[in-house]
Coordinates of C-alpha atoms in Angstrom, one line a residue:
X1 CA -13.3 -1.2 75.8
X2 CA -16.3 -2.5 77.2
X3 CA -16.1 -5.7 80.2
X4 CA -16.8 -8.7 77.7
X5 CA -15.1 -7.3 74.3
X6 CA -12.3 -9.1 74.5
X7 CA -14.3 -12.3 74.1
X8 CA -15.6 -11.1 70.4
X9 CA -12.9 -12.4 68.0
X10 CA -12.2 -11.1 64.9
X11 CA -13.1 -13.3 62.4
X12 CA -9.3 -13.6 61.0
X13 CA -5.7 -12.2 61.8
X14 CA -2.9 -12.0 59.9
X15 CA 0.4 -13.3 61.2
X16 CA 3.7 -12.9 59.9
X17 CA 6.6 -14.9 61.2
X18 CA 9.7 -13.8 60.8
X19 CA 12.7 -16.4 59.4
X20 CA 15.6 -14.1 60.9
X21 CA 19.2 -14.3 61.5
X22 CA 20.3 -12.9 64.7
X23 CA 24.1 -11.6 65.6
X24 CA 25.8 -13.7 68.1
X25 CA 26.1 -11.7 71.2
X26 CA 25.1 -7.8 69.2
X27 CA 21.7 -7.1 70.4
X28 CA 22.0 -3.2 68.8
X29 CA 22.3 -4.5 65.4
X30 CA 19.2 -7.5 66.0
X31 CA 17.2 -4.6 67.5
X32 CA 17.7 -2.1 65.0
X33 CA 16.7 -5.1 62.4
X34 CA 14.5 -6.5 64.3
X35 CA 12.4 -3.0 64.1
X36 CA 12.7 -2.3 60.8
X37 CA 11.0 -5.9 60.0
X38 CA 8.2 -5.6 62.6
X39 CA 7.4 -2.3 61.1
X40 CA 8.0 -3.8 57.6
X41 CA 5.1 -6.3 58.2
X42 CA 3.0 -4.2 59.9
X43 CA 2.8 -2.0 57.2
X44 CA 2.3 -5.1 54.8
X45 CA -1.3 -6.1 56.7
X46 CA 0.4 -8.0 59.7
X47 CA -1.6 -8.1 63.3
X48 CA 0.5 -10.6 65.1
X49 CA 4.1 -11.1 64.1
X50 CA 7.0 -13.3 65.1
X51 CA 10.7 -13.9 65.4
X52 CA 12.6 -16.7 66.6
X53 CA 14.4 -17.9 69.8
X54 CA 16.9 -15.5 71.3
X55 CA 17.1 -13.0 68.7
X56 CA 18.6 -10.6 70.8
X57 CA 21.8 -12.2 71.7
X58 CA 21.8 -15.3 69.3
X59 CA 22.2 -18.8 70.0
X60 CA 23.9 -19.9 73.0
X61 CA 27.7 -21.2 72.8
X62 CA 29.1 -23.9 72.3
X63 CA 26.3 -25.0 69.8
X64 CA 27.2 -28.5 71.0
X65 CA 28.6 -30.8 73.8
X66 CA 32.8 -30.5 73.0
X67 CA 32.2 -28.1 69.8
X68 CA 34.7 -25.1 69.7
X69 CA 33.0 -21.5 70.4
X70 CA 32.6 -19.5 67.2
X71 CA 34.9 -16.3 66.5
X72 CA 31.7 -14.3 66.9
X73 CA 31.5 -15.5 70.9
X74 CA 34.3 -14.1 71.6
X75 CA 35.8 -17.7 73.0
X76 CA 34.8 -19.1 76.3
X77 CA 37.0 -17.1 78.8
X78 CA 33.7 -14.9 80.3
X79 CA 31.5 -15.8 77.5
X80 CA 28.8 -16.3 80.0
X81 CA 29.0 -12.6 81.3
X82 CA 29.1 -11.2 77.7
X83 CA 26.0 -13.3 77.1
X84 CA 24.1 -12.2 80.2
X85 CA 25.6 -8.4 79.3
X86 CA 24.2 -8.9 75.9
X87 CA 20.3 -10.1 77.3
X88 CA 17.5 -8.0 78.2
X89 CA 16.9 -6.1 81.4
X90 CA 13.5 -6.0 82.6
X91 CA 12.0 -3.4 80.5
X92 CA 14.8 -2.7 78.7
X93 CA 15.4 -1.9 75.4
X94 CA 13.9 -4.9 73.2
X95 CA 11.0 -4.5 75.1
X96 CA 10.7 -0.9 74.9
X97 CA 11.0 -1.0 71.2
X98 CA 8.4 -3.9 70.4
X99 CA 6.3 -2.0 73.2
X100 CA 6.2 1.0 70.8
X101 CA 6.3 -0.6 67.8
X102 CA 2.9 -2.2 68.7
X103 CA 1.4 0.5 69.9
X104 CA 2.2 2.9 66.9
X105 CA 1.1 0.3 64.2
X106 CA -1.7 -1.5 66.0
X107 CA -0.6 -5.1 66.1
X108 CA 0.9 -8.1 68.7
X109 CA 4.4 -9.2 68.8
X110 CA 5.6 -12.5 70.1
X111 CA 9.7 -12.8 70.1
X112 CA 12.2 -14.5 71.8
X113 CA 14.8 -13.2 73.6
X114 CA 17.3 -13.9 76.3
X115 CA 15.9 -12.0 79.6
X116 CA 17.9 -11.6 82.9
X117 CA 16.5 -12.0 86.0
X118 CA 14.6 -9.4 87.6
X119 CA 16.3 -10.0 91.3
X120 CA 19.5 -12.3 90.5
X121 CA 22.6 -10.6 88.8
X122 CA 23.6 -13.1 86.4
X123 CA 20.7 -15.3 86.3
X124 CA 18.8 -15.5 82.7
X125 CA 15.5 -16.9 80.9
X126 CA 15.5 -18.2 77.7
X127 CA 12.1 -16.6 77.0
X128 CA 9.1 -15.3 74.4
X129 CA 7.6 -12.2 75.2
X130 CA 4.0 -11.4 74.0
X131 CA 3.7 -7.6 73.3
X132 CA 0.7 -5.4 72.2
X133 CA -0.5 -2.1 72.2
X134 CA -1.1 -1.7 75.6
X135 CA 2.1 -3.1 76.4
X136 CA 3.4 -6.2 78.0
X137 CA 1.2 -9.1 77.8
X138 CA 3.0 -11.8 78.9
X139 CA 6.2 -13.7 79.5
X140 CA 7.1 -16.8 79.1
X141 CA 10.2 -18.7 80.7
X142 CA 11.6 -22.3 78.4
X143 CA 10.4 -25.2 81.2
X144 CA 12.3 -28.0 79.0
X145 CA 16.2 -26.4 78.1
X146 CA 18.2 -28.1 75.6
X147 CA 21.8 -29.1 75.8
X148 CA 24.2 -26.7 77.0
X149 CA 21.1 -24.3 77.7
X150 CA 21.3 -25.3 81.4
X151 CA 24.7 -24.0 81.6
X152 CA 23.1 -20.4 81.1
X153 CA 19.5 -20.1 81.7
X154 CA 17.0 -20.9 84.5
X155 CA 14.0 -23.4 83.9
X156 CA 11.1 -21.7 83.9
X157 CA 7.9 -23.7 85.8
X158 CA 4.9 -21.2 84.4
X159 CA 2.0 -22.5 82.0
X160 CA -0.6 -19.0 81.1
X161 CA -2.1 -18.2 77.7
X162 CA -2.5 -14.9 77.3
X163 CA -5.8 -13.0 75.9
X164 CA -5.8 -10.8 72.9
X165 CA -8.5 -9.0 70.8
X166 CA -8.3 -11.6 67.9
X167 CA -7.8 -15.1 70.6
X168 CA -5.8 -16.6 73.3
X169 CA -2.5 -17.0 72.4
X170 CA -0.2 -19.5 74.0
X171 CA 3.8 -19.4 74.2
X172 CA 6.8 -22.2 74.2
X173 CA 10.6 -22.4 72.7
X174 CA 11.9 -25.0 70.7
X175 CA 12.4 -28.0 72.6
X176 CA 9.1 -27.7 74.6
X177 CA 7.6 -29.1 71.3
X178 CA 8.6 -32.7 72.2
X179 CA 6.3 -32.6 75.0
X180 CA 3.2 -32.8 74.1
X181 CA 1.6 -32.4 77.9
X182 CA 2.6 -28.4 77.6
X183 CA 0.7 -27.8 74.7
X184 CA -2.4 -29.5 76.0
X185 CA -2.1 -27.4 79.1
X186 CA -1.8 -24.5 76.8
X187 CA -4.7 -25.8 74.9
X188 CA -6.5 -26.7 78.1
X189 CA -6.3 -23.1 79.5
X190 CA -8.0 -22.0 76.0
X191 CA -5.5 -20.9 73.5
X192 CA -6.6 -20.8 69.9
X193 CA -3.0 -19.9 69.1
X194 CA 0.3 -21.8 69.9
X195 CA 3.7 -20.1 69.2
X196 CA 7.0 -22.0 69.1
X197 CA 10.4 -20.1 68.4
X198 CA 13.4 -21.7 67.4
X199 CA 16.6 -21.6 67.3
X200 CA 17.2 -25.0 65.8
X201 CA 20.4 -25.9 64.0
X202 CA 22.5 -28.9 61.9
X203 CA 26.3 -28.9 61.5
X204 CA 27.1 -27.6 57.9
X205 CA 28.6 -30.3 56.6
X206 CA 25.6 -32.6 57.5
X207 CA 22.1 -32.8 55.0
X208 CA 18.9 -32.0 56.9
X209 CA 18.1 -35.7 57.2
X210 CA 14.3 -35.3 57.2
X211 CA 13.1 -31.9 55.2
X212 CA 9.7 -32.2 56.7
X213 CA 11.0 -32.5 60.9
X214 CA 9.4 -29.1 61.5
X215 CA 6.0 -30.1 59.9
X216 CA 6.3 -33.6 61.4
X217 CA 6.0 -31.9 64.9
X218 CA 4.1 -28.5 64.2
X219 CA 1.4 -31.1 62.5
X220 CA 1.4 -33.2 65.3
X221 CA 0.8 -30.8 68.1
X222 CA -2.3 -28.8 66.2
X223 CA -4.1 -31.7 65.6
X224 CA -3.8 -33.3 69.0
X225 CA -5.5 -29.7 70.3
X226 CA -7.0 -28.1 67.6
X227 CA -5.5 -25.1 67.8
X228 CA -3.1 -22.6 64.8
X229 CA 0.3 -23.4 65.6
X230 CA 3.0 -21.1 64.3
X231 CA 6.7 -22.9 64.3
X232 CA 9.5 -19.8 63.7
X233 CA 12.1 -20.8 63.2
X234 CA 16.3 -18.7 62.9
X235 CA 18.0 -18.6 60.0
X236 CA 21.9 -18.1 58.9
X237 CA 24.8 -19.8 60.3
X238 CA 26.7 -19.6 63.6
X239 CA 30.3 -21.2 63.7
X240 CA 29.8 -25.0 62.2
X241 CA 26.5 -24.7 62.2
X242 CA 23.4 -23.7 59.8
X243 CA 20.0 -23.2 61.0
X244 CA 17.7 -25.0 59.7
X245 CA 14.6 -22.2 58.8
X246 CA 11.6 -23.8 57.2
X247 CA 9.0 -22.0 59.4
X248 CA 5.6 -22.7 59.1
X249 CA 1.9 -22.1 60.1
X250 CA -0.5 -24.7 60.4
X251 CA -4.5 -24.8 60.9
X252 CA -6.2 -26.9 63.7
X253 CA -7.3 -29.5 61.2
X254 CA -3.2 -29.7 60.2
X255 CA -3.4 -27.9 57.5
X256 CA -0.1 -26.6 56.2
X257 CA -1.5 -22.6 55.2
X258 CA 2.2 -21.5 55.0
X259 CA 5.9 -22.4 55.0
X260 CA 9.0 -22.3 54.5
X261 CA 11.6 -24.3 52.8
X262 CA 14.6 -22.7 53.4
X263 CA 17.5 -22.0 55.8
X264 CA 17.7 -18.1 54.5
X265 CA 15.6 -15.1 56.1
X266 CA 12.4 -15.2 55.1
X267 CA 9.2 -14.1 55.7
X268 CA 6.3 -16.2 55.7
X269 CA 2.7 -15.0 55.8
X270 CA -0.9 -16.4 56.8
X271 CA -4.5 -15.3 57.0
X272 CA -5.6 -17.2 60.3
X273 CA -9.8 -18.5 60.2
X274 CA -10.3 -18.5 64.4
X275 CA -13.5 -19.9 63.9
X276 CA -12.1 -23.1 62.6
X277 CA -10.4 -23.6 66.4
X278 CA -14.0 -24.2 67.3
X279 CA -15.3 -25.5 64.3
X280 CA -12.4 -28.4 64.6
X281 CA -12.8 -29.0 67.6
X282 CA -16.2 -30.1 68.1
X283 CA -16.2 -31.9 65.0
X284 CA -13.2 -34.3 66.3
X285 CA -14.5 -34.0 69.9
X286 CA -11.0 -33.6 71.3
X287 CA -12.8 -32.3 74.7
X288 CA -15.5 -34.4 75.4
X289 CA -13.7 -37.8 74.0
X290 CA -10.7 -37.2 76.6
X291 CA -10.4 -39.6 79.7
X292 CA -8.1 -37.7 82.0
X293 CA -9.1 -39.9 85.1
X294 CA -8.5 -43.4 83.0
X295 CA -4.7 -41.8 82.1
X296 CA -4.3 -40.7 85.7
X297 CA -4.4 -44.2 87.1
X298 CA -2.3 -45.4 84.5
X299 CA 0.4 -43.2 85.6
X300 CA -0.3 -39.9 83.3
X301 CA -1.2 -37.5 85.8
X302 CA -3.9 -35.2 84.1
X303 CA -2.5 -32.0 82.9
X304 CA -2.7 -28.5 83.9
X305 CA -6.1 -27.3 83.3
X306 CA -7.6 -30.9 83.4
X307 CA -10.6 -31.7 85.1

């Protein structure tokens, strides 16, 4: 590939996110699935595929502040060693697999998965990886953790977009979506692409109070930037809980181009425009309308990337 290919886009992609149900704390069984699926959609037309938060080792436990650990856990005596057992080593299995998986079938593969430290025994990130056939693209570490998250895993303080042949592609995890400052840094460093993965939940015995939260918030973010944002969700249950599914893709102009609207597995599927990112954008004039210096002295220090 010549110096400057990598700035032709394709025209379109095809992405495929993956509504799946991981096993609590069995990452042979998620991997083994989790192959069969990426290979699955590959073979069906997909070029960038993803699955949700933690699919490797499942959600971490308790779900919630006081809730009892599921059978699955094991309990909490040492559930925190059986989780960090459970995560991925640096370049260890998961990654292997998604690593070949690319490679063999020609596409990009964003998941999320638990990931120990490189250095620290017993350290973790809650993490999405960004895989393609060369290999490793990029890694991202959750900044903003959720509940009983900081029990386990490490904040992460890293903002990067990542090129590929068909865009920039930028990464965050489930509760990074209610700040809206990381995906304008993302945006702001050039991504045409956003991925979220979740691993959101509701206690079974409780309705989804809003059936629209996810495309309230996926809506919200890809209009604000102009870019595709793709919001994959987990399905299934864990203990008390049912997550909530209802993935969904949605253009730069808000557009809803797929979704979900259920809490099973499912696969959703999109055929991606890139050159609406551009065509969007300077239509609305999201870049030349924004005043980070009148934000800065009103006590919103300009993000990332600003100039």
């Amino acid at each position: 590939m010549k110096r400057g290919d990598m700035d032709i886009h394709p025209s379109t992609v095809n992405a495929s996110l993956v509504q799946f149900d991981a096993r609590v704390l069995d990452p042979q069984l998620n991997l083994e699935r989790m192959r069969a699926l990426a290979v699955a959609q590959a073979a069906a037309g997909a070029q960038l595929i993803v699955f949700p938060e933690l699919s490797n080792t499942g959600y971490v436990e308790p779900l919630e502040p006081g809730a009892a650990f599921s059978e699955a856990s094991g309990g909490a005596h040492d559930y925190a060693l059986r989780l960090y057992q459970a995560a991925e080593p640096e370049g260890g299995p998961f990654t292997e697999m998604l690593c070949c998986v690319a490679r063999e079938h020609g596409v990009h593969v964003v998941a999320g998965l638990a990931l120990r430290h490189p250095v620290l025994s017993g350290a973790m990130y809650n993490a999405s990886i960004l895989v393609g056939p060369q290999g490793v693209l990029g890694v991202y570490h959750k900044i903003h953790r959720w509940h009983l998250e900081k029990l386990y895993f490490i904040a992460g303080d890293t903002i990067s977009v990542q090129q590929t042949p068909f865009g920039r592609i930028g990464m965050q995890v489930c509760y990074d979506i209610r700040f809206p400052e990381l995906t304008r840094a993302l945006m702001l460093q050039g991504a045409d692409i956003v991925t979220n993965v979740w691993a959101s939940f509701r206690q079974q015995d409780k309705p989804l109070e809003d059936e629209q939260i996810f495309t309230h918030r996926a809506y919200t973010r890809a209009i604000e930037n102009g870019v595709f944002f793709l919001s994959c969700n987990r399905a299934g249950r864990q203990g008390n809980c049912r997550f909530m599914g209802r993935s969904l893709i949605v253009a730069p102009d808000g557009k809803v181009l797929a979704e979900s609207r259920t809490e099973e597995e499912e696969v959703i599927q999109a055929e991606l425009d890139l050159s609406a990112v551009a065509r969007y954008r300077s239509f609305v004039g999201l870049l030349t309308d924004r005043r980070p210096d009148v934000y800065a002295r009103h006590g919103a220090a300009p993000p990332l990337g600003a100039s």
